[in-house]
mmCIF file of C-alpha atoms and ligand atoms in Angstrom:
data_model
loop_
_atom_site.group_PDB
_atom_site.id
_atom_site.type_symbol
_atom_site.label_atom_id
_atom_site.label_comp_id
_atom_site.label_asym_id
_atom_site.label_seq_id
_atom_site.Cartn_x
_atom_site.Cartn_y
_atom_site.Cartn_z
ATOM 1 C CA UNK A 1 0.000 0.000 0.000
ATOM 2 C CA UNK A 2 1.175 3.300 -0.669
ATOM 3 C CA UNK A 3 1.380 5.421 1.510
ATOM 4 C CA UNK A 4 1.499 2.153 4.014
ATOM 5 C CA UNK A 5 -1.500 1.449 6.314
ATOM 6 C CA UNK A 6 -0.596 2.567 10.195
ATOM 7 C CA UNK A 7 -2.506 -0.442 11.041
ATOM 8 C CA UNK A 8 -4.522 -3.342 9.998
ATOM 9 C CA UNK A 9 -7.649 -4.370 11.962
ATOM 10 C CA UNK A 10 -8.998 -7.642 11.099
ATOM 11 C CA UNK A 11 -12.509 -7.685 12.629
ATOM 12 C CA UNK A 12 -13.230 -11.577 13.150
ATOM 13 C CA UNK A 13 -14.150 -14.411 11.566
ATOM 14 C CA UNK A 14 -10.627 -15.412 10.090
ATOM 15 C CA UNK A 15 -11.323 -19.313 10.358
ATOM 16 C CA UNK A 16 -14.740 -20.790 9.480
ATOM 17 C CA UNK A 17 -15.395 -23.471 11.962
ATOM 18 C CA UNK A 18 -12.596 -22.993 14.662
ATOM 19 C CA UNK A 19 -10.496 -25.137 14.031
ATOM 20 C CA UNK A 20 -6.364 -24.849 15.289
ATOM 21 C CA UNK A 21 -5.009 -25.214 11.970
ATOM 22 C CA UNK A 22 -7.701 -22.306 10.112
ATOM 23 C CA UNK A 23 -6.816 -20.239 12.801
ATOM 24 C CA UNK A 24 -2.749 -20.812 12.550
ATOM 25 C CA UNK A 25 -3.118 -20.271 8.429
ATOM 26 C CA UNK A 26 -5.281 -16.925 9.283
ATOM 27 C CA UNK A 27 -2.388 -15.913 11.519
ATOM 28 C CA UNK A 28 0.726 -17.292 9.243
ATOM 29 C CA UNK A 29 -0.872 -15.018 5.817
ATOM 30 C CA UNK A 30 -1.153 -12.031 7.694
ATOM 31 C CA UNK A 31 2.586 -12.258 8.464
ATOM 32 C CA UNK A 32 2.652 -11.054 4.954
ATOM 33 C CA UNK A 33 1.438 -7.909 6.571
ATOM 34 C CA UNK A 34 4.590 -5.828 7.617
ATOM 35 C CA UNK A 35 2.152 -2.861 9.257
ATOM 36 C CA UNK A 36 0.843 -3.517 12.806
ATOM 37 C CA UNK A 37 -2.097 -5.835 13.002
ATOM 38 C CA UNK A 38 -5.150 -5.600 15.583
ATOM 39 C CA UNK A 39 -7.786 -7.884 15.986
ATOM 40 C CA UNK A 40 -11.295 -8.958 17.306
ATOM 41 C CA UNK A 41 -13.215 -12.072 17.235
ATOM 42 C CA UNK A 42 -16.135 -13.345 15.667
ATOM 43 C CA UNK A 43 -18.190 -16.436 16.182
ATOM 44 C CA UNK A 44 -16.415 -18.524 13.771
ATOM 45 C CA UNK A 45 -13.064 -18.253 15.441
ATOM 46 C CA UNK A 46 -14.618 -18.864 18.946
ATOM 47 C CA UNK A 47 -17.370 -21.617 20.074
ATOM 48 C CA UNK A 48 -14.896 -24.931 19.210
ATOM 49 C CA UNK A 49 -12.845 -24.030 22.075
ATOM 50 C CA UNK A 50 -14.184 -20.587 23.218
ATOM 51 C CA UNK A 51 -11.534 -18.362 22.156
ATOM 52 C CA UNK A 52 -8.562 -20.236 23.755
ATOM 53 C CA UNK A 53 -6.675 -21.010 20.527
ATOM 54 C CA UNK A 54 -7.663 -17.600 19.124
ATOM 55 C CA UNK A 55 -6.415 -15.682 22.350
ATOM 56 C CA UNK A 56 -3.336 -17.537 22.436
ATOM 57 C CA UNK A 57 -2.647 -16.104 18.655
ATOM 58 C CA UNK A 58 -4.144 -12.869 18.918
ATOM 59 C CA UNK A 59 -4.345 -11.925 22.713
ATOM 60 C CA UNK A 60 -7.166 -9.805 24.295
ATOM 61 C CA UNK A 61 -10.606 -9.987 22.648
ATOM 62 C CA UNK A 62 -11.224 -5.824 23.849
ATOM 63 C CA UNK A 63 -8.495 -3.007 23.646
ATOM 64 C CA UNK A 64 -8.033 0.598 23.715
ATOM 65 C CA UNK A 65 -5.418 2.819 22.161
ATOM 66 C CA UNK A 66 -4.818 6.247 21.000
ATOM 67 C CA UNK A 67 -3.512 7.066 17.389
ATOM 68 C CA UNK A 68 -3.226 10.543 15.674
ATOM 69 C CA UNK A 69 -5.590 11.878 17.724
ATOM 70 C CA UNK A 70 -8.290 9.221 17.267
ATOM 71 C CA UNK A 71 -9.275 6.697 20.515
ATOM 72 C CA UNK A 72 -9.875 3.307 18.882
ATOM 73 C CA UNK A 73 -12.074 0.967 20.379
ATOM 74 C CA UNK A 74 -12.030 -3.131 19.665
ATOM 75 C CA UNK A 75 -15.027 -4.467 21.144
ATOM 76 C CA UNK A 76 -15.863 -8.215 21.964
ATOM 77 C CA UNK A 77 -19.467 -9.000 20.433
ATOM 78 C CA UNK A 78 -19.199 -12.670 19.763
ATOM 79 C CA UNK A 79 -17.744 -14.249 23.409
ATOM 80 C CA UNK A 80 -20.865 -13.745 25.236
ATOM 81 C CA UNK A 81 -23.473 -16.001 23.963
ATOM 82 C CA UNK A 82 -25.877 -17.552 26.478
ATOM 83 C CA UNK A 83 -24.848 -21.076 27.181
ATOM 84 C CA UNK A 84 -27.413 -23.162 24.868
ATOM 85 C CA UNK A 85 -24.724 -26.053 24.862
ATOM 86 C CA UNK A 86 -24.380 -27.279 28.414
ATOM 87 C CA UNK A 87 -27.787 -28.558 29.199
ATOM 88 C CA UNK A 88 -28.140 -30.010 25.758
ATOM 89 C CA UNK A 89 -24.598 -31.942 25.888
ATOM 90 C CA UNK A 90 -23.393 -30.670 22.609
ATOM 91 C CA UNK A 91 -19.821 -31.451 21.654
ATOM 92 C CA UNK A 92 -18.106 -28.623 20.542
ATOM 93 C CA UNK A 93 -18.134 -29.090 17.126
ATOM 94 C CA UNK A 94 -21.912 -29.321 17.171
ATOM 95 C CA UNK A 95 -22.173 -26.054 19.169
ATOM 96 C CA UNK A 96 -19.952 -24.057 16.418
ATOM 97 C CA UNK A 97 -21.975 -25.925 14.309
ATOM 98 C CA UNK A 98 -24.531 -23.814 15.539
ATOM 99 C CA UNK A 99 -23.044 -20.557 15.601
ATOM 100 C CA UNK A 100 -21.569 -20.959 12.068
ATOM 101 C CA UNK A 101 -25.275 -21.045 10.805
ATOM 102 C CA UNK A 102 -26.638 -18.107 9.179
ATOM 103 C CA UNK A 103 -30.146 -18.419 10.221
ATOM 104 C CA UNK A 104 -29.802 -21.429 12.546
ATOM 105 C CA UNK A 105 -32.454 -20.659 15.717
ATOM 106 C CA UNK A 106 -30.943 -22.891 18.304
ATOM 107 C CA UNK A 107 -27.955 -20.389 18.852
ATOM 108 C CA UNK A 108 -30.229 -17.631 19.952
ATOM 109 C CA UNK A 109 -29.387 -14.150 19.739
ATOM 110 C CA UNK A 110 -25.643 -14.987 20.906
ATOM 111 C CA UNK A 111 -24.248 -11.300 20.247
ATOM 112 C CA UNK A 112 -23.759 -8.996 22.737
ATOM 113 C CA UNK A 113 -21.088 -6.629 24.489
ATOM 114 C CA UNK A 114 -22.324 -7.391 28.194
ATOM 115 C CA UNK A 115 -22.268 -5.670 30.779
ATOM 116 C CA UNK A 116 -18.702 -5.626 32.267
ATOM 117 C CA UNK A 117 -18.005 -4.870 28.436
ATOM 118 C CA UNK A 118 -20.265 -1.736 28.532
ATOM 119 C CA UNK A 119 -18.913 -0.567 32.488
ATOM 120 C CA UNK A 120 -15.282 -1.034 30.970
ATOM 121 C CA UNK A 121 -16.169 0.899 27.675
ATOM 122 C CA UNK A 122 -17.831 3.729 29.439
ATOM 123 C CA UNK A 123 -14.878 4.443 31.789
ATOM 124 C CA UNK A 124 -12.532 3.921 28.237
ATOM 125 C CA UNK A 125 -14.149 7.107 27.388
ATOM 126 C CA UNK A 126 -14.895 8.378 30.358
ATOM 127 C CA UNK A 127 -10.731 9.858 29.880
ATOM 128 C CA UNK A 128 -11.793 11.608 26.041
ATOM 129 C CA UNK A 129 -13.200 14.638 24.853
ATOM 130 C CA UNK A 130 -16.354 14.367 24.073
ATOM 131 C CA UNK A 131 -15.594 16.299 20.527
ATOM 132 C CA UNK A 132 -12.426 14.134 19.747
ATOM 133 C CA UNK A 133 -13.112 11.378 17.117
ATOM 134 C CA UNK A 134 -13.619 7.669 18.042
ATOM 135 C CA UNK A 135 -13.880 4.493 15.703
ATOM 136 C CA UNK A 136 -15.277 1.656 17.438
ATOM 137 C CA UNK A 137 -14.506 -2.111 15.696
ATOM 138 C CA UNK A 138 -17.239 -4.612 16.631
ATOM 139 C CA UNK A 139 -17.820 -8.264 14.583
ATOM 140 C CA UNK A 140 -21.247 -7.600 14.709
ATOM 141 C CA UNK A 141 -23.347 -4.398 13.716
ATOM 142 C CA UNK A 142 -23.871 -2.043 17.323
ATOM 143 C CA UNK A 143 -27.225 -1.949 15.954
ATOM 144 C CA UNK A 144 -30.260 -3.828 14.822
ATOM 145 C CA UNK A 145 -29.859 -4.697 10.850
ATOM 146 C CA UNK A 146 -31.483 -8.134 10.806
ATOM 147 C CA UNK A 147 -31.870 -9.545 14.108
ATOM 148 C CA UNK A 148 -32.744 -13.421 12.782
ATOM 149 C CA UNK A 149 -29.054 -13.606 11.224
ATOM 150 C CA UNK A 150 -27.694 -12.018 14.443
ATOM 151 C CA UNK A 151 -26.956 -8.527 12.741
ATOM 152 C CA UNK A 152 -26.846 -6.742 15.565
ATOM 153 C CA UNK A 153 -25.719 -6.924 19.464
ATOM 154 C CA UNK A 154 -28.739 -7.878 21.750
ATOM 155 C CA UNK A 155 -27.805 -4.917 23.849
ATOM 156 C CA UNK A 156 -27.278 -2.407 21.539
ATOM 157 C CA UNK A 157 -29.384 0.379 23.135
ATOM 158 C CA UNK A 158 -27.191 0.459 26.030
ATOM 159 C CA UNK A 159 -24.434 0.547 24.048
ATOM 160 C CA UNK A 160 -25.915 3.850 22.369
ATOM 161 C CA UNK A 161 -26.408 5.074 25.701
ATOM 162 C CA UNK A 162 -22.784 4.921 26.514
ATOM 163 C CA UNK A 163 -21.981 6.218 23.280
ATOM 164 C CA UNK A 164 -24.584 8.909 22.927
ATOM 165 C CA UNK A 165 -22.814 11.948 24.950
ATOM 166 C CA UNK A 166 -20.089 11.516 22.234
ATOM 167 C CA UNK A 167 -20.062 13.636 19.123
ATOM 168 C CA UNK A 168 -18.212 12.064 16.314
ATOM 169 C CA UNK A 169 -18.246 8.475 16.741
ATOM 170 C CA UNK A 170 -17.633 5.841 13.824
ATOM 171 C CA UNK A 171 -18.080 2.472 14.100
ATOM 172 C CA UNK A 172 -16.735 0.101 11.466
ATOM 173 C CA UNK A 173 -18.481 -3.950 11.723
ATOM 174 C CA UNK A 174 -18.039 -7.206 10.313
ATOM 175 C CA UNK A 175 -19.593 -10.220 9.812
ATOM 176 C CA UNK A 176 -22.826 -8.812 7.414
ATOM 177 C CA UNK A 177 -20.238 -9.278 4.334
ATOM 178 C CA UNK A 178 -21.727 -6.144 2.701
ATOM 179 C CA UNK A 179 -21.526 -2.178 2.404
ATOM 180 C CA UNK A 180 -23.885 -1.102 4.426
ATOM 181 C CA UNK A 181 -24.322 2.298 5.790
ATOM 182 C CA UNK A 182 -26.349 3.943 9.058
ATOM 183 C CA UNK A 183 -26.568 6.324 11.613
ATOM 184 C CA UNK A 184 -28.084 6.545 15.048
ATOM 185 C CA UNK A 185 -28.023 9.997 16.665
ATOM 186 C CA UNK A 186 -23.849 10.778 16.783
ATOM 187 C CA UNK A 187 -23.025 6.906 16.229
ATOM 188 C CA UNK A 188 -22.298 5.601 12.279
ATOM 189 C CA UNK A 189 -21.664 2.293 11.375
ATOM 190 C CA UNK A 190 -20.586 1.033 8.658
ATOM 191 C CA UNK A 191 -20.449 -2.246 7.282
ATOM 192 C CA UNK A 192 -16.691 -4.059 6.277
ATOM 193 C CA UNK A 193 -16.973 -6.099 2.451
ATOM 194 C CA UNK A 194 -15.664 -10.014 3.580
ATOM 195 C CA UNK A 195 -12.491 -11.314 2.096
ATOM 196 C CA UNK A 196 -15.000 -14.158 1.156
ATOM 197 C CA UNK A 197 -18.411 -14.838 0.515
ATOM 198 C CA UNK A 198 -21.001 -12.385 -0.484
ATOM 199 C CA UNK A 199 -24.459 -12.769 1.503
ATOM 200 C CA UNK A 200 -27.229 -11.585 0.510
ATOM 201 C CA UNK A 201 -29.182 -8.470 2.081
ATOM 202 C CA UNK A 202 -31.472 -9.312 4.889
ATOM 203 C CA UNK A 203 -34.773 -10.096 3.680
ATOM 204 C CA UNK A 204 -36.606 -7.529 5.103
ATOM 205 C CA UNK A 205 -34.599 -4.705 3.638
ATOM 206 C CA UNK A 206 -32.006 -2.331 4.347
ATOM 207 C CA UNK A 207 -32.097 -0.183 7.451
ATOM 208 C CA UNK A 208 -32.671 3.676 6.307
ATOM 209 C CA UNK A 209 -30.615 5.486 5.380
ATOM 210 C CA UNK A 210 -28.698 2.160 3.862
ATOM 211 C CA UNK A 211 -27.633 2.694 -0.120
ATOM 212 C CA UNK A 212 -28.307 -1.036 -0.947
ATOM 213 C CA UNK A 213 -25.449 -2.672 -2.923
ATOM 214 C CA UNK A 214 -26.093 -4.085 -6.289
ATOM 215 C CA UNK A 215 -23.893 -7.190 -7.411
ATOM 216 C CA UNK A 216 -22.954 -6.661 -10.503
ATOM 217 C CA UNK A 217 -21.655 -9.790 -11.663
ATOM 218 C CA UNK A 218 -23.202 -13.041 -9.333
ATOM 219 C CA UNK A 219 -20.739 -15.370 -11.307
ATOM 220 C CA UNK A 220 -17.851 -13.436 -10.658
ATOM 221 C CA UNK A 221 -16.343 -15.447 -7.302
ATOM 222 C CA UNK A 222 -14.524 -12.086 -5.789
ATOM 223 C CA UNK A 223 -18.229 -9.585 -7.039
ATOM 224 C CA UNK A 224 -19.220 -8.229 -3.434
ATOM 225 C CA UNK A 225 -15.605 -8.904 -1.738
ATOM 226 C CA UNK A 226 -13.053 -6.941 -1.020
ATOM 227 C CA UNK A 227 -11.861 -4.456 2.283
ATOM 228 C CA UNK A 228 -11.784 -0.669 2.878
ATOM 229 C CA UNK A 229 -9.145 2.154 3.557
ATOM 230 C CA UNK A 230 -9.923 4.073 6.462
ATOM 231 C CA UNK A 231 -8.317 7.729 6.614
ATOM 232 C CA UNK A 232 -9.190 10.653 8.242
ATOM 233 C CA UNK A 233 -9.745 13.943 7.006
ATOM 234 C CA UNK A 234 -10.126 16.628 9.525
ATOM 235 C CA UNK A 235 -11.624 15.211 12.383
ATOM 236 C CA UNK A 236 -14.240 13.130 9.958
ATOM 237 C CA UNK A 237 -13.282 9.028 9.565
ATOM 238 C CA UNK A 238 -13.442 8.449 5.860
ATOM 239 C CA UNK A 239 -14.075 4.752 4.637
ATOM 240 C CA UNK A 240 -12.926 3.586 1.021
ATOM 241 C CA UNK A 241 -14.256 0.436 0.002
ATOM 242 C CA UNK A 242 -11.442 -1.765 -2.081
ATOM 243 C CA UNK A 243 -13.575 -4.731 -3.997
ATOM 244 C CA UNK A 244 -11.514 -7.328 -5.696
ATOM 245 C CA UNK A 245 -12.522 -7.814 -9.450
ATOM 246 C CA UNK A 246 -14.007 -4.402 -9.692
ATOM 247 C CA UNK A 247 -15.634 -3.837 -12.662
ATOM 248 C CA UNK A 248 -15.574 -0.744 -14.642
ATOM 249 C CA UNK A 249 -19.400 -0.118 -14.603
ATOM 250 C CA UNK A 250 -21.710 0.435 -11.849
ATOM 251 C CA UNK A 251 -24.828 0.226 -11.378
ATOM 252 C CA UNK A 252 -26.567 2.575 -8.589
ATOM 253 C CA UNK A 253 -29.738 1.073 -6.887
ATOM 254 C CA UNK A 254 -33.307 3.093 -6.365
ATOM 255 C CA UNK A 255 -34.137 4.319 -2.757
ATOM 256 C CA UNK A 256 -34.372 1.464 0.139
ATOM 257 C CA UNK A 257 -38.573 0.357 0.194
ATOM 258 C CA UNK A 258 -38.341 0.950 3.980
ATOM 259 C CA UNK A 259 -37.798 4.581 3.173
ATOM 260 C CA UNK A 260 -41.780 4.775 2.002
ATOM 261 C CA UNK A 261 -42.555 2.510 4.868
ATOM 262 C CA UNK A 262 -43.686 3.776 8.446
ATOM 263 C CA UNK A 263 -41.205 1.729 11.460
ATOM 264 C CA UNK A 264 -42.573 -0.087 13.997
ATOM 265 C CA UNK A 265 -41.100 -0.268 17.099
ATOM 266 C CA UNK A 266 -41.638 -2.717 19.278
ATOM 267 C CA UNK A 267 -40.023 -5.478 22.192
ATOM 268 C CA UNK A 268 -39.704 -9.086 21.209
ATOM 269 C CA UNK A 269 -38.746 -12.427 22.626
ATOM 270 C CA UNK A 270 -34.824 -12.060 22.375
ATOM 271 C CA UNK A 271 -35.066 -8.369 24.531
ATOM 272 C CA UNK A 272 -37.478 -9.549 26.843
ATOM 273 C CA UNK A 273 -35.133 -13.314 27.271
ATOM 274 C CA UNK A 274 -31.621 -10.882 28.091
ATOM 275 C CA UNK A 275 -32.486 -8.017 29.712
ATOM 276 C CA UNK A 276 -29.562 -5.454 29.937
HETATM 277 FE FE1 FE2 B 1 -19.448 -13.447 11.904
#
């Protein structure tokens, strides 16, 4: 890259089903990387063994530093799952069998921050300006996308409440595969292209304010895949999305349908089973 990154994050989901030897060939490519590399976890790297082989490769699953004026955040949103497993005497390859499906139901709504997560978050910023910029990494989206795939933490709102007295907040996510764009008050997130595998938008439409993505080409293996440049200019966190194969042509979508269509708000099963 030129001029070279300052860092790479890779936000989770390096192996597929957890297993010691996807996780070492994650680890031995990224040597290739000469820049310094963070990470975070996501659900695919962590119900074989919960986390143990990925924390002995890439250490803490939450961290904290400053950089160029900028406090970056890596939060955990995948280790927390309620324990399905136990009472049901899964092994653990059934149980990340479980996680590692895309609308499986026996998993639950297994993302969340929790909330020693949240207290330690809220006294990370407790030490910032409220003004000064802060990018957030999370696996999954920090808010509700498409709650039956697990697009979004189960205790988002509270994480919005920690976040809320802070004015220029970005927060960059995983695991949904595709651009995706959104704000909530102060808080943006937007959505990380996979280095693999292209899913599909959530049936029920893109949140508002979401530009939905288009695949241009569904034969073409790398269409939809691909990873993004963040910079800053002023104190604004700019995201450039890289896609491998690009094509020349694009084609730009109509409006989102939910844009026409009045929301309805309203507590289900999952808030009412995990309280926060
Ligand atoms: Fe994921």
């Amino acid at each position: 890259m030129s001029p070279p990154a300052d860092f790479l994050i890779f936000g989770g989901d390096i192996a597929q089903l957890g297993k010691i030897e996807e996780l070492e060939l994650g680890a031995e490519l990224l040597k290739e990387v000469k820049a310094r590399q963070v990470f975070i976890p996501g659900e695919h790297d962590w119900y074989l063994d919960m986390g143990k082989k990925w924390g002995q490769l890439f250490g803490e699953p939450h961290w904290t530093f400053d950089h160029k004026g900028v406090r970056f955040i890596g939060l955990d949103t995948v280790s927390r799952a309620p324990d399905y497993w136990t009472v049901k005497n899964m092994s653990p390859e059934e149980r990340m069998g479980h996680m590692a499906t895309l609308d499986g139901s026996v998993a639950g709504p297994w993302a969340g921050v929790g909330r020693d997560q949240l207290d330690w978050l809220s006294k990370t910023l407790s030490t910032w300006d409220k003004s000064r910029p802060v990018v957030i990494f999370s696996h999954n989206p920090l808010y509700e996308y498409y709650p039956p795939w697990n697009f979004w933490v189960r205790d988002w709102r509270e994480v919005n409440d920690v976040l809320k007295p802070y004015a220029n907040v970005t927060n960059i996510h995983g695991h949904v595969h595709q651009v995706l764009y959104n704000e909530i008050g102060t808080m943006r997130s937007i959505g990380m292209l996979a280095t693999s595998w292209p899913w599909p938008y959530a049936p029920e439409g893109v949140p508002k304010l979401t530009k939905p993505m288009i695949r241009v080409d569904p034969g073409d293996i790398y269409d939809g895949v691909g990873w993004g440049n963040l910079s800053m200019r002023g104190d604004r966190i700019e995201n450039e999305y890289i896609m491998w194969g690009r094509k020349e042509v694009f084609v730009q979508s109509g409006p989102d349908s939910s844009l026409s269509q009045p929301e309805i708000l309203r507590s289900r099963i999952a808030d009412k089973l995990y309280p926060y």
